[in-house]
Structures are given as C-alpha cells and as structure tokens.
Coordinates of C-alpha atoms in Angstrom, one line a residue:
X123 CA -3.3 -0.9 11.8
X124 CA -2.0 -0.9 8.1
X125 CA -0.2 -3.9 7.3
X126 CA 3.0 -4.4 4.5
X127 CA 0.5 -6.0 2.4
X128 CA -1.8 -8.2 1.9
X129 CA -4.8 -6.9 0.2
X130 CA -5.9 -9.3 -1.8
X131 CA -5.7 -8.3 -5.3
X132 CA -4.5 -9.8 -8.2
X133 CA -1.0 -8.1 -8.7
X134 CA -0.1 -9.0 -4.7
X135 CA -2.5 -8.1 -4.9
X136 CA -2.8 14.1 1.3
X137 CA -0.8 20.0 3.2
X138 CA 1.8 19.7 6.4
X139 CA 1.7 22.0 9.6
X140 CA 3.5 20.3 12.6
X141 CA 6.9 18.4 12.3
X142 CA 5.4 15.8 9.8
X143 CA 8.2 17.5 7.4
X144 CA 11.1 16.0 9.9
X145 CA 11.0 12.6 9.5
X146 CA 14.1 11.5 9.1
X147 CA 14.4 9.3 5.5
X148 CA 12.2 11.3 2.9
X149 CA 10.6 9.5 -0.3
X150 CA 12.7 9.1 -3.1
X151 CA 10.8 9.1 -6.3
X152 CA 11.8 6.3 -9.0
X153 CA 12.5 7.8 -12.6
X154 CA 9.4 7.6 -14.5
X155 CA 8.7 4.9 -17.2
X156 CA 8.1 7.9 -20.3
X157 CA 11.0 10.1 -20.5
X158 CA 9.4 14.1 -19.5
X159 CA 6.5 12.0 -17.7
X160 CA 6.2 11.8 -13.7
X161 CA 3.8 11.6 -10.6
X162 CA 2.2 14.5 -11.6
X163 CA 2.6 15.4 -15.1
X164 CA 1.2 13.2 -17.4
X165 CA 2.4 13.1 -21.4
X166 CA 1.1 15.0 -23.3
X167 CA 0.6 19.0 -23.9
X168 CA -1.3 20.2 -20.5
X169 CA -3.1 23.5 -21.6
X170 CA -5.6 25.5 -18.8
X171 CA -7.9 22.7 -17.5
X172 CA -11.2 21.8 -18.6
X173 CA -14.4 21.5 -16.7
X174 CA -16.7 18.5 -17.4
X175 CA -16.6 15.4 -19.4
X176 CA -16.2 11.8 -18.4
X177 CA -14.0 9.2 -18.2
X178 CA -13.7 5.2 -18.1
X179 CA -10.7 3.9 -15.5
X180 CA -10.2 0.1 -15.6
X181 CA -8.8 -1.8 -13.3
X182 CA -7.4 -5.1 -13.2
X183 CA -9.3 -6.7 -10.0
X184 CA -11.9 -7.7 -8.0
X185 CA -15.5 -5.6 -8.6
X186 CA -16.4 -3.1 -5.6
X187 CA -17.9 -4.7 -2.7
X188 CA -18.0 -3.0 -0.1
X189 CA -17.6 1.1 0.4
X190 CA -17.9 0.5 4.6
X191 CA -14.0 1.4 5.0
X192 CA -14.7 -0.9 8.3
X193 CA -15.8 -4.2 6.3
X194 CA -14.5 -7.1 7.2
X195 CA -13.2 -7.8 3.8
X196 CA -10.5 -5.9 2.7
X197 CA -10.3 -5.3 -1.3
X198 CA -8.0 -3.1 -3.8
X199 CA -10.8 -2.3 -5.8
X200 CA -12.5 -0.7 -2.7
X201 CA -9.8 0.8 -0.6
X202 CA -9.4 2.8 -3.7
X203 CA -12.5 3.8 -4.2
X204 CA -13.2 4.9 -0.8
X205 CA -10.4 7.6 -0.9
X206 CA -12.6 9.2 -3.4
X207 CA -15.9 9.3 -1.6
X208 CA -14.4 10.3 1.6
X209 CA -11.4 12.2 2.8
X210 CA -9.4 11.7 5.9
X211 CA -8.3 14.3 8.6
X212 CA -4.1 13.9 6.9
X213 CA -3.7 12.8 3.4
X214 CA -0.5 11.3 1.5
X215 CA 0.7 13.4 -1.5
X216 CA 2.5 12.1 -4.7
X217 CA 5.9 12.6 -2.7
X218 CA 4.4 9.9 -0.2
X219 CA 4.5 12.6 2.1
X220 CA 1.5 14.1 5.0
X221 CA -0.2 17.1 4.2
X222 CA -3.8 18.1 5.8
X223 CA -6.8 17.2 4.4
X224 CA -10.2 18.2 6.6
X225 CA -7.7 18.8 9.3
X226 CA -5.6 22.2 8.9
X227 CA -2.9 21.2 11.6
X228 CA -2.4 19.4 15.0
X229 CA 0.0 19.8 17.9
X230 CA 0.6 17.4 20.6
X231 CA 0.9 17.7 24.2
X232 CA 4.9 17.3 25.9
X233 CA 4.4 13.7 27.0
X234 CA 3.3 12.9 23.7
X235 CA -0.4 12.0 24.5
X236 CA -2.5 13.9 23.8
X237 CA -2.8 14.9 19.8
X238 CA -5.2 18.2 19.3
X239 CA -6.3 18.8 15.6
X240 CA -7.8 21.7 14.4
X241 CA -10.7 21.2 12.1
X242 CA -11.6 23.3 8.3
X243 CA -14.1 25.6 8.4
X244 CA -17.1 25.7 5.8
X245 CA -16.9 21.7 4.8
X246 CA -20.3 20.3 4.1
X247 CA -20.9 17.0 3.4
X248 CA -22.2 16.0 -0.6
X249 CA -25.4 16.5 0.7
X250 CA -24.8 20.0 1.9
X251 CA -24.7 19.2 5.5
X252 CA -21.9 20.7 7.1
X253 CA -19.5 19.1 9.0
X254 CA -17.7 19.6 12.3
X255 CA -16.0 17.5 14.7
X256 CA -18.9 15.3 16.0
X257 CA -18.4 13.5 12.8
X258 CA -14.4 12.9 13.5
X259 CA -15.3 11.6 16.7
X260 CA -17.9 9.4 15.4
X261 CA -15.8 8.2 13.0
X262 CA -12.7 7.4 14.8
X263 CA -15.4 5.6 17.8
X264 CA -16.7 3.4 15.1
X265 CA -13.3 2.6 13.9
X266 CA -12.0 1.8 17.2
X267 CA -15.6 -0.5 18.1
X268 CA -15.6 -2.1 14.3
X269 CA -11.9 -2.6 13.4
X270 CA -13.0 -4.0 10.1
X271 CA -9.8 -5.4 8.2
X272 CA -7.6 -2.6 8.9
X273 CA -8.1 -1.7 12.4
X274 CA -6.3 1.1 14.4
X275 CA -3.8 0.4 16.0
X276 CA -3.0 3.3 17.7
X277 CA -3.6 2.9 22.1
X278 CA -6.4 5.3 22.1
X279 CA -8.4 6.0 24.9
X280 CA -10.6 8.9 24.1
X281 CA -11.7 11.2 21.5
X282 CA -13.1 14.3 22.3
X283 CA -15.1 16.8 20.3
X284 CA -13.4 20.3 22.3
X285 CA -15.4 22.8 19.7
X286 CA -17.3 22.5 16.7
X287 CA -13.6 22.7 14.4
X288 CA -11.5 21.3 17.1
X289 CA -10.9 17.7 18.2
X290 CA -8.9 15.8 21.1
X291 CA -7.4 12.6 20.4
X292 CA -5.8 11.0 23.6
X293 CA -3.4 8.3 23.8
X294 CA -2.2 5.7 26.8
X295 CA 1.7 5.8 25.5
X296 CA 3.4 8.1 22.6
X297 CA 2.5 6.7 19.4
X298 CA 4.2 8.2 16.8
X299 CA 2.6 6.5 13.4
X300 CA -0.8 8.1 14.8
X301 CA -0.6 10.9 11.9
X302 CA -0.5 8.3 9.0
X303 CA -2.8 5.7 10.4
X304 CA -5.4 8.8 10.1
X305 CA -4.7 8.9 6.7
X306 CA -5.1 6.2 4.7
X307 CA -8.8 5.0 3.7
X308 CA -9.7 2.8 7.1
X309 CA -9.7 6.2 8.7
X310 CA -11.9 7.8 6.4
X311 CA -14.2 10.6 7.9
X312 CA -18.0 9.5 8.1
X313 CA -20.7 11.8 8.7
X314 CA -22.0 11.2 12.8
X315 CA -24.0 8.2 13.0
X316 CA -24.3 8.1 9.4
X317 CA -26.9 10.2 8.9
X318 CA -29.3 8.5 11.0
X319 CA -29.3 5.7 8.5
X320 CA -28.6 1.7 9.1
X321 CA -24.7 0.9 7.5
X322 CA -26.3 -1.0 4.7
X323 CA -28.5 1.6 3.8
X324 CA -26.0 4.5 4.2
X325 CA -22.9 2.4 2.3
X326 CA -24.6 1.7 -0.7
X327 CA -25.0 5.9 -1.1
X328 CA -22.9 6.9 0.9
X329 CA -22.1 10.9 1.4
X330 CA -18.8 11.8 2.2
X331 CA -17.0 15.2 1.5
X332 CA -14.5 14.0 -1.2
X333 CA -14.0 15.1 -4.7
X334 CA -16.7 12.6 -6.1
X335 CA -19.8 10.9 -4.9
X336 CA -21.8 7.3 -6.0
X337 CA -23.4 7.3 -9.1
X338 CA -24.4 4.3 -10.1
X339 CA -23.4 0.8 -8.5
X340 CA -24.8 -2.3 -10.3
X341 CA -23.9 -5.0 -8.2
X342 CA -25.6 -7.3 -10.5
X343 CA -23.2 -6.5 -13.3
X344 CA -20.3 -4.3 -11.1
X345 CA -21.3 -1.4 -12.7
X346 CA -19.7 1.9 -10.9
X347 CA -19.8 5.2 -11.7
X348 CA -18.6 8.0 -9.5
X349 CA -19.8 11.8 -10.2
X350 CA -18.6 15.3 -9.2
X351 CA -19.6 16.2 -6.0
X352 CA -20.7 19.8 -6.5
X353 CA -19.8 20.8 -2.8
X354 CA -16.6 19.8 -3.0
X355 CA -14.7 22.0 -0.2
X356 CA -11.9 22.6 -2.8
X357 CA -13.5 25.8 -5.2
X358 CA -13.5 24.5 -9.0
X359 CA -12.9 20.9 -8.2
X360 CA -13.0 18.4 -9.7
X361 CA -13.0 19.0 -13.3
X362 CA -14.8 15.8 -14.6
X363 CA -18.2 15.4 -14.2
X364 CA -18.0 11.2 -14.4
X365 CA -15.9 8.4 -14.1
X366 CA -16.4 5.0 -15.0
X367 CA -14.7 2.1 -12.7
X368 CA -14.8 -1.1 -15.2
X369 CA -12.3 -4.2 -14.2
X370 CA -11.0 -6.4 -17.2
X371 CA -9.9 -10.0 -17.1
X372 CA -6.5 -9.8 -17.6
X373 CA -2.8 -7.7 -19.0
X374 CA -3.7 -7.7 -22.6
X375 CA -7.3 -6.6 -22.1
X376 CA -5.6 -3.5 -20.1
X377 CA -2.9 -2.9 -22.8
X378 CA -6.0 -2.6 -25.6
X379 CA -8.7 -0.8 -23.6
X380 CA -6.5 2.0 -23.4
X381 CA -4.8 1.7 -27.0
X382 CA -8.3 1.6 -28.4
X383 CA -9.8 4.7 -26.3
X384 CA -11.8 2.4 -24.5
X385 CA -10.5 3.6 -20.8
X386 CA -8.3 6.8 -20.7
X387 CA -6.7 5.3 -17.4
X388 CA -5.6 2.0 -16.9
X389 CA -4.0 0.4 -13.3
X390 CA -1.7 -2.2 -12.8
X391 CA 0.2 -1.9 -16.4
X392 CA 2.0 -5.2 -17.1
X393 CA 5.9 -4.1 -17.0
X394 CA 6.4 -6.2 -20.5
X395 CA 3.9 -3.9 -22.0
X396 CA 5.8 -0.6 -21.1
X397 CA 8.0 -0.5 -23.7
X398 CA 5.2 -1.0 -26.2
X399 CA 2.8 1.8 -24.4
X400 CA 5.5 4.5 -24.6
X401 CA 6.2 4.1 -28.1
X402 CA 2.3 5.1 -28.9
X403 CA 1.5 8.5 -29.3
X404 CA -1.9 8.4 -28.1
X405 CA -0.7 6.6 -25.0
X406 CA 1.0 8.6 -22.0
X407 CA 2.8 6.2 -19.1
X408 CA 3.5 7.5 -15.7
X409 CA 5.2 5.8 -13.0
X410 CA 6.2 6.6 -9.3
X411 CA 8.4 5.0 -6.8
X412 CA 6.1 3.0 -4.4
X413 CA 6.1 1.5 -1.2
X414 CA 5.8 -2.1 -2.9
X415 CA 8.5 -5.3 -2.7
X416 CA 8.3 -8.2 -4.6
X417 CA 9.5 -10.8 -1.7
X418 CA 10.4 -14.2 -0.7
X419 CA 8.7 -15.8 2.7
X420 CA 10.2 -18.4 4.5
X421 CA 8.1 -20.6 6.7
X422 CA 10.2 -20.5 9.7
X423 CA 8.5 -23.7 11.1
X424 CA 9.1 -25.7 7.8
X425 CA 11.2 -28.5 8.0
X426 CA 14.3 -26.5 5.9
X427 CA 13.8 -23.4 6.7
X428 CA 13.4 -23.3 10.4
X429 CA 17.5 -23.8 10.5
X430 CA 18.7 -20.1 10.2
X431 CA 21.4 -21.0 8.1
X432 CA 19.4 -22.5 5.6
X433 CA 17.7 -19.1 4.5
X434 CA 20.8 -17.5 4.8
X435 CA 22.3 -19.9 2.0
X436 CA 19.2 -19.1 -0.3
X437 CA 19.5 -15.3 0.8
X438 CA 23.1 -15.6 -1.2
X439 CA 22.6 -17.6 -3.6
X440 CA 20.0 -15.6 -5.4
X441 CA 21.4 -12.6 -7.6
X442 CA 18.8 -9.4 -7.0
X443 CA 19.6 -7.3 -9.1
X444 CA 20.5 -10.1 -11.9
X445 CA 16.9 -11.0 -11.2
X446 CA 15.2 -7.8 -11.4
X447 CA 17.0 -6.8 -14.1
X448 CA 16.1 -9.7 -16.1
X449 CA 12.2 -9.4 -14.7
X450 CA 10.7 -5.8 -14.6
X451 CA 12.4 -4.5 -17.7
X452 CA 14.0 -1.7 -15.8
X453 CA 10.7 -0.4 -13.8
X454 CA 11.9 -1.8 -10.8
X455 CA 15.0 -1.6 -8.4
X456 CA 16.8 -4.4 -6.9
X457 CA 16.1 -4.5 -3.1
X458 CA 18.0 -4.8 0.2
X459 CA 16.4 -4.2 3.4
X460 CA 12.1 -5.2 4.0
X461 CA 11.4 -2.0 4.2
X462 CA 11.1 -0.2 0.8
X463 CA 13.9 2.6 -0.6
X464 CA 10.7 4.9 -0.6
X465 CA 9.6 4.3 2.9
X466 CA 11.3 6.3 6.1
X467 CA 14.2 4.8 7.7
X468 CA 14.8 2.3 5.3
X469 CA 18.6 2.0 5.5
X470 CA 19.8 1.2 2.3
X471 CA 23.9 0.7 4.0
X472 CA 22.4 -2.1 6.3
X473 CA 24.3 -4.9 6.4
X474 CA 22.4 -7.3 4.0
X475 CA 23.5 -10.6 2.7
X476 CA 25.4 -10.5 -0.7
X477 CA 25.0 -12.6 -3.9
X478 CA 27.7 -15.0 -3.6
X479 CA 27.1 -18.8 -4.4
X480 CA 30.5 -19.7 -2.4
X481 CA 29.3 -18.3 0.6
X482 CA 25.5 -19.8 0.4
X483 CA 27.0 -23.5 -0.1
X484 CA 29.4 -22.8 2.9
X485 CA 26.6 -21.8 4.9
X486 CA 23.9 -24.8 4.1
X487 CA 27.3 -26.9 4.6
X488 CA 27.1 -25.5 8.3
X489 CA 23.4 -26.0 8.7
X490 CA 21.2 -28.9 9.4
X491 CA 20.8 -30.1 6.1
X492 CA 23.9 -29.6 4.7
X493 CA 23.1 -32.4 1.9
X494 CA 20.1 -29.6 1.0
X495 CA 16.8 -31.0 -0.1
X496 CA 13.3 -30.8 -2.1
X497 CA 11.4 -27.3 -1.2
X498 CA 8.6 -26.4 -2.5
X499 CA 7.8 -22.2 -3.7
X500 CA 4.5 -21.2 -3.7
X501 CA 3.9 -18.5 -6.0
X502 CA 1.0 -15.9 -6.4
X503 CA 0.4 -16.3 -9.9
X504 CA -1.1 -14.4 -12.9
X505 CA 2.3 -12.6 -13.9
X506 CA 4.6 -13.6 -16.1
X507 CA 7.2 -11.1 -14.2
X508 CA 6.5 -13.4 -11.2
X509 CA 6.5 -16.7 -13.1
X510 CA 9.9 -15.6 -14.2
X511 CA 11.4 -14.5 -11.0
X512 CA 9.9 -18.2 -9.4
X513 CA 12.1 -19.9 -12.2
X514 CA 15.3 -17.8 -11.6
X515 CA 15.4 -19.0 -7.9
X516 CA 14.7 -22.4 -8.8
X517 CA 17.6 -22.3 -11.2
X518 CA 19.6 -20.8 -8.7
X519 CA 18.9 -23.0 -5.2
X520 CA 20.2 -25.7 -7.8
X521 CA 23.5 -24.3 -7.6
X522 CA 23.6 -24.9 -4.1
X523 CA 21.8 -28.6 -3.7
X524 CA 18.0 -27.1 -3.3
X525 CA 15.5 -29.0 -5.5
X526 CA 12.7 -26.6 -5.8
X527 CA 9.4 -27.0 -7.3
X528 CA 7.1 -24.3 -8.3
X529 CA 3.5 -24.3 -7.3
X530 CA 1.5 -21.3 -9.0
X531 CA -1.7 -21.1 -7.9
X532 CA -4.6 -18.5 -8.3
X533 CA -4.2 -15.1 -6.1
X534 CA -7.4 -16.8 -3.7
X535 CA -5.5 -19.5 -3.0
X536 CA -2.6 -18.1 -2.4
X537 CA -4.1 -15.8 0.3
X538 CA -5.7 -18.5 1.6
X539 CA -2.3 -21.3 2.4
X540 CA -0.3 -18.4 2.8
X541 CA -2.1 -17.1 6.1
X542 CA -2.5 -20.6 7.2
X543 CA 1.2 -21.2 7.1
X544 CA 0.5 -24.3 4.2
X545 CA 3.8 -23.6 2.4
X546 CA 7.7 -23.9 2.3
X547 CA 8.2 -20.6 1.0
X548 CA 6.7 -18.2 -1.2
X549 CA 6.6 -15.6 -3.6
X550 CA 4.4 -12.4 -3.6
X551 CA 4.1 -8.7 -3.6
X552 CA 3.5 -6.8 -0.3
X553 CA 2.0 -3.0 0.1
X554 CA 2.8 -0.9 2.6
X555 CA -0.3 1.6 3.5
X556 CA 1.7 4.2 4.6
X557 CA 5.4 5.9 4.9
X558 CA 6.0 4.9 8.5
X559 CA 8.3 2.0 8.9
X560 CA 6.2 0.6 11.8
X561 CA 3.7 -0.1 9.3
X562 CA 6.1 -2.6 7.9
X563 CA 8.0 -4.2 10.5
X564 CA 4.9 -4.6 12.6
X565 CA 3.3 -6.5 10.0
X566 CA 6.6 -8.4 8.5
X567 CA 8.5 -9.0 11.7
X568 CA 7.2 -8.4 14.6
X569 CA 6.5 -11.9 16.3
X570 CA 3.6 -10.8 18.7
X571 CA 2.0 -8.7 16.1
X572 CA -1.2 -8.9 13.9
X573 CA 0.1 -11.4 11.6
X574 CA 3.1 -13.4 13.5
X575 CA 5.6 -11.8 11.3
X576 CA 3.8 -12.0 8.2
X577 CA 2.8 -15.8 8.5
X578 CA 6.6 -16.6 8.6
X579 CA 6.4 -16.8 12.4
X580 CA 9.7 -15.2 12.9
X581 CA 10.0 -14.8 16.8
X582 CA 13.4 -12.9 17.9
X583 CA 12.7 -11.0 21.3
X584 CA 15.1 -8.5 20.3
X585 CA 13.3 -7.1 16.8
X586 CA 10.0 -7.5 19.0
X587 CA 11.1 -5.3 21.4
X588 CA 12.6 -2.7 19.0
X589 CA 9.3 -3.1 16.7
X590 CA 7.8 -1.3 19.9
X591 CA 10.2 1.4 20.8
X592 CA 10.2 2.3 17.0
X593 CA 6.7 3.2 17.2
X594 CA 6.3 4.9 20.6
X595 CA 10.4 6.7 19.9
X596 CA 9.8 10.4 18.3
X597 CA 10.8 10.6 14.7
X598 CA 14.6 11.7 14.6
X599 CA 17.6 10.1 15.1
X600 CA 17.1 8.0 17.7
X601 CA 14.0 6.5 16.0
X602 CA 16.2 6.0 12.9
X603 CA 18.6 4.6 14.8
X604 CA 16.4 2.1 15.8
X605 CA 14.8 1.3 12.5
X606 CA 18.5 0.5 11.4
X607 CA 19.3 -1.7 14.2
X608 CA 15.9 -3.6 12.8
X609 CA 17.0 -4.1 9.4
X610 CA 20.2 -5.1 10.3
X611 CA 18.7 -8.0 12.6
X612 CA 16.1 -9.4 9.7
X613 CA 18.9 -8.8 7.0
X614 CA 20.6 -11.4 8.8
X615 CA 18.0 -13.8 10.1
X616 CA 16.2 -14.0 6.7
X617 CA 12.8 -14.7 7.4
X618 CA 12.3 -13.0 4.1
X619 CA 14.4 -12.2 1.0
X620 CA 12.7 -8.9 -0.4
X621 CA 14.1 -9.0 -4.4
X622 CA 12.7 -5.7 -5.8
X623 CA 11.3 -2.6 -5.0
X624 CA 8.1 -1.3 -7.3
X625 CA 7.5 1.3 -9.1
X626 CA 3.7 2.0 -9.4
X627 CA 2.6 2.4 -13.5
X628 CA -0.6 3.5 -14.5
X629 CA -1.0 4.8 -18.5
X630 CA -3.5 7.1 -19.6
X631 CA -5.0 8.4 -22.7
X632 CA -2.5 11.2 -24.0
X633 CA -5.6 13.2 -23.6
X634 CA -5.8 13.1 -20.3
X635 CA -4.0 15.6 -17.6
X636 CA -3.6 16.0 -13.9
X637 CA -3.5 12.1 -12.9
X638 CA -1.6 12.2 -9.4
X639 CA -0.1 8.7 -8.2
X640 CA 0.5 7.7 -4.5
X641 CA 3.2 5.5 -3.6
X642 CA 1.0 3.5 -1.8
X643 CA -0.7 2.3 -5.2
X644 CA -4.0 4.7 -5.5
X645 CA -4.8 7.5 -7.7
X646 CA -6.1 11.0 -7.1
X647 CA -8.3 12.1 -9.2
X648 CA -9.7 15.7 -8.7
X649 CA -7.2 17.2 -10.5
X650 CA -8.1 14.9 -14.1
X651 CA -9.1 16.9 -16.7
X652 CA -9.6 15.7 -20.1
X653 CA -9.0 17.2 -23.7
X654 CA -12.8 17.6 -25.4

C-alpha cells in the first residue's frame, strides 16, 4: 500500500463514525513556526470569507504528469493534485486524524472481514452526474487490477455494490490499516468506468467530485490551473474561483514569489528562510507536525555495515538532537524511534541507542572492523539543511575511526542507486502516507515486504512476523503493544538511524485565510479564501 516514503520529489522528496477515534497514540501537533499561527489559522485578521478570486500556489517540484491516481509513476506534484480533483470514501484532517469523506460511516463484521460503508446521498460528479456505489466499486476493482505505484495492500477479495449508497468490502484476514489505505489519493473515487471514456482521454479532464476541477493543463509549458467545481457536495464551497499550480527552480525563487505577491502559497519553505518570512508583515507562515523523518540507511549487505555492531557504534556516536538543533533552526524535533512522534504507536520510551562516543568506540572495538574504515554517505541533495546534517556525521564517525566521504547527488539519482542498493549508507527524507504505523514498518523494516526493508535489506524473522500481526491485531493495547516490541527491535539493530522529525511549512500571503495542512505533506484547499 503506502510506503514511509519515497515519492520522488525534491525535498525527499479527511468526519469519524466507527472506533477510528480509539487508536491508541493520537497525533501530536508541533508548535507552529509564527507565534498565534497553526494548521488551520493562518496569520493574519480572518474576517467572514469571501467568495471568488484566484490564486497562484508554487511549488518546488516536478510539473504534473499524470492525474491517473494508478500511474505507474508516482510524483509529489500529482499525488497532491489528485486529492483536489477527487475525494476518497475517509479523508485525513489537519489533526492527521480519519473523518468521512463520500462515505458517512462503516461497521465491520465480528471476525473482522467484512467492512460495510455507507455511502452520501445527493453527490454528483463535476459534471452533474450523480454518484452511487457502482463507482466505489469500480474504483476499488481498478485499483486492485492496476496497482499503479501505490497499490492496495489490503487482502481483498470482493467488493460489492449492496444498494445504490451502500457498499461491501470483504477481506481474507482482519486488516486493520484498511480505513486509511482508503484514504489517501491512490484510493481516490473514479466515476464507473470512467465515463465510458479510454484513461487517456478521461485523465487529461478528468471529473471527480472534489472541491475543484481541471482547468487548464499545458503540458507543453506545465501550465495548471484548477477551478471551482460548482457541484461541489459541500454547499458554498469552495470560495475561490481559480488556482494557479506553478513549480519554481529552487529555495530562493520560493522565498521571493511569495514576498513579491507573486504566489500567495508557497510549499516546501526552506527552514533558513523562516526566520526571515515571519518577520514580514505581508507574509503569514504556518507549520504542522508531520509524519516526516530525516533518516540515515544502512546498506545491511555493505561491507561495514552488514556487522550489527558497526551501525550501532555510528547510531552513538551521532548527537540528534545536537544535530537537529544546529540544522532545522528549531522547526524540527530530534528523533528516536522510525516511526514519527506524530504517527500511532510511535513509542517515544523505546529503548533507543544514546549519544555517547565512549560507548560507539567500544562497540566498533567489538565488531568486525574494529580498526573502522572508509564509508561512503550518499546524500539526496539540494538542501543546505541536508548538506549540513551529511557534514555533522562525517565529523562525527571521525571520532570513532570512520572516514566518511560525502556523495551529493541530484534527487533522480538518488532514487535511482538508492533502490538498487548502490550505496554504503545514506541520507534522505521519508513520508509516511498515512497515520497507521504499518504504513511504516512495512515499508522500513519488514524484510519480505514491498521494498526489502526500505533497500536496507534488513531481514530479522522476528520484526517480520510482528510487522504482520501489527496489521491484522485490532487497534488497542495489544496492537500497541506490538508496535512497541517493533521499535524496540530496530532501535537496536539499526538498519536506520532516523535524526529528526518534520514539521511541514508552507507560507502564504497574509491575505490569505483558511489554508488547512495535512501531516502527510498536502494542503486542503476549499476552505482558502482570499482578501479582495
């Protein structure tokens, strides 16, 4: 299904009515960048709304490609763009919490298999056809037969229209991550068999019953505009009429587009450009507390690194919260566990390796290569933050008898030795879809999953096994349990040594109201209204 990360963009890189209230570990939201401004308040006086107007958003990424949310090629700059075309059955709110979406509320049968949701009433599509359950099922049987780059993962075996507003979703074993797999973009909710149109001709118009439609898409010169949808399901929304998707080259292009006017929303805000964006008045910054890590890979087949106690020396000989402090001017957290303060069940009293140099030479004394040696780090480039983080642990492995060279290379690259296992270790961001810890530690840790422990190929039978029983275990204290017994595991195997935990930053025009930021990195939008 989802995975920890690995989009490939340049900075790597949702109402609830059963139990989805229970999970165990809830979100914790980071302190906002602008003192008074948060997730859902943006700076700036916020009078009654305003209908109408338009906007220019600019991203820092790749153009849009591809609005099939089953494309092979997975992209930042279209998974979040899709979640504004199309909505999903569960969305994810700003607390990184479930709340329904086209679906009102679901309850599941006693063994766990068998997941009935019921449906709104009165949704048409942003063509004005109306939409029942036929087009659920449709669009959970095409995701299922054209897993695209985020497949689901969850062991379905049917889907079954039961009434016009009521769909059956059946399942071979409990699976309790279904509810958030059906939320993020890869799930969205297509109309059935698109129309009666071919995919290329329906996906470059697409209709869909979100907040906005396609405008117009240049693919010539990435041009992108998305407009209201006037049948919007949601009375009176959204407010704008237009907004203009435009991607920039780099941080200081970012910093000026929205200084100038240029864009009234800007993504991906360099952190060393916070400080300067919050003391301009016409300049609002939010922040939220995401489901991102900045994290160190081992290659657990690499000559150094396959000995155990050779990433347990690095794992103490690196001071976190030295280094985030010196590296994300206070917009970050230092981190413990691989699974994010903000997700559920991260256990932030696991027993994790400490900073302490004495320790890390005693254990690369007891290792293999207890004389050290020449490592290289492989580093997703294009951030200073990053750059800076690569040269504190190269600094700091020197302390211990590691020679380490730094190899920054360009984030195509990266995604492409990374994957291939061509490195020693390395240095990237990861994303996490959802809240669900399985979307993690399947992706990170599990040795039989979908990316052999996130191209570390960590294999321990025992984290496999739990891996499995966390996502079939209902959520509660067992499943927490379980989740703990995880992190306690990988906190002392080290295939990874996550370093901070990221807060998402977007800044806006001080204008502009109603910007709502997801943990998991997008934006909504119907709720924007800006100042005429």
């Amino acid at each position: 299904m989802t995975r920890a990360s690995h989009r490939t963009p340049r900075r790597r890189r949702i109402r609830v009515a059963a139990p989805v209230a229970a999970l165990a570990a809830g979100v914790l939201l980071l302190s906002g960048c602008a003192a008074g401004s948060d997730a859902t308040s943006p700076s700036g006086a916020a009078g009654e709304p305003v209908e109408g107007g338009e906007i220019t958003y600019a991203r820092l990424s790749q153009e849009i490609s591809s609005l099939d949310p089953q494309a092979e090629t997975l992209t930042t700059a279209n998974a979040y763009t899709l979640d504004k075309i199309f909505d999903t059955l569960y969305a994810i709110d700003t607390d990184g919490q479930l709340q329904p979406s086209l679906a009102t509320g679901y309850t599941t049968s006693d063994d766990g298999l068998v997941w009935t949701f019921t449906l709104e009433d009165g949704v048409t599509f942003s063509d004005g056809s109306a939409f029942d359950s036929a087009d659920v099922v449709y669009s959970i049987q095409r995701h299922l037969d054209t897993p695209g780059a985020l497949p689901l993962a969850a062991p379905i075996t049917d889907v079954t229209a039961v009434d016009a507003s009521t769909v059956q979703i059946t399942l071979s074993e409990p699976y309790t991550p279904l509810l958030w797999e059906l939320s993020i973009f890869s799930s969205s909710i297509l109309p059935d068999d698109l129309a009666g149109e071919s995919a290329d001709t329906f996906f470059d118009a697409p209709i869909g019953t979100g907040p906005f439609t396609v405008g117009e898409w240049n693919k010539s010169t990435g041009d992108f505009t998305l407009v209201k949808n006037d049948a919007y399901r949601v009375e009176g929304l959204p407010y704008l009429d237009t907004v203009h998707l435009t991607t920039v080259d780099d941080d200081n292009q970012l910093v000026q587009q929205v200084e100038s006017g240029q864009a009234q929303i800007v993504d991906d805000v360099p952190i060393a450009s916070v400080e300067q964006l919050e003391g301009n008045s016409a300049v609002g910054v939010q922040s939220v507390g995401s489901w991102n890590s900045d994290i160190v890979f081992f290659n657990t087949t690499s000559e150094l690194f396959s000995d155990r106690s050779v990433r347990r020396a690095v794992a103490q000989a690196v001071d976190r919260t030295a280094l985030t402090e010196a590296t994300t001017f206070g917009t970050a957290t230092p981190a413990t566990t691989f699974i994010a303060s903000t997700i559920n069940y991260s256990d932030q009293d696991a027993d994790v390796l400490q900073y302490d140099v004495d320790a890390a030479q005693a254990e690369l004394a007891s290792s293999s290569h207890p004389d050290g040696g020449a490592v290289t780090l492989l580093v997703d480039g294009g951030s200073q933050s990053r750059d800076q983080q690569a040269q504190i642990i190269q600094s700091s492995l020197a302390e211990i008898g590691l020679d380490v060279s730094i190899e920054s290379v360009d984030n195509a690259t990266f995604w492409t030795r990374f994957p291939a296992g061509d490195y020693d270790f390395a240095l990237t961001t990861t994303i996490a879809d959802t809240g669900d810890p399985d979307n993690v530690s399947s992706w990170q840790v599990d040795g039989n999953g979908p990316t052999q422990s996130f191209h570390t190929f960590y294999d321990n039978d025992e984290v496999n096994q739990l891996v499995v029983d966390g996502r079939t275990t209902p959520d509660g204290d067992d499943r927490a349990a379980i989740y703990a017994q995880i992190q306690e595991i990988v906190a002392q195997d080290s295939p990874s040594l996550p370093l901070a935990y990221i807060s998402e930053i977007k800044a806006t025009s001080s204008k502009l109201h109603g910007l709502e930021l997801i943990p998991n990195g997008t934006v909504r939008l119907e709720n924007v209204w800006i100042e005429q």
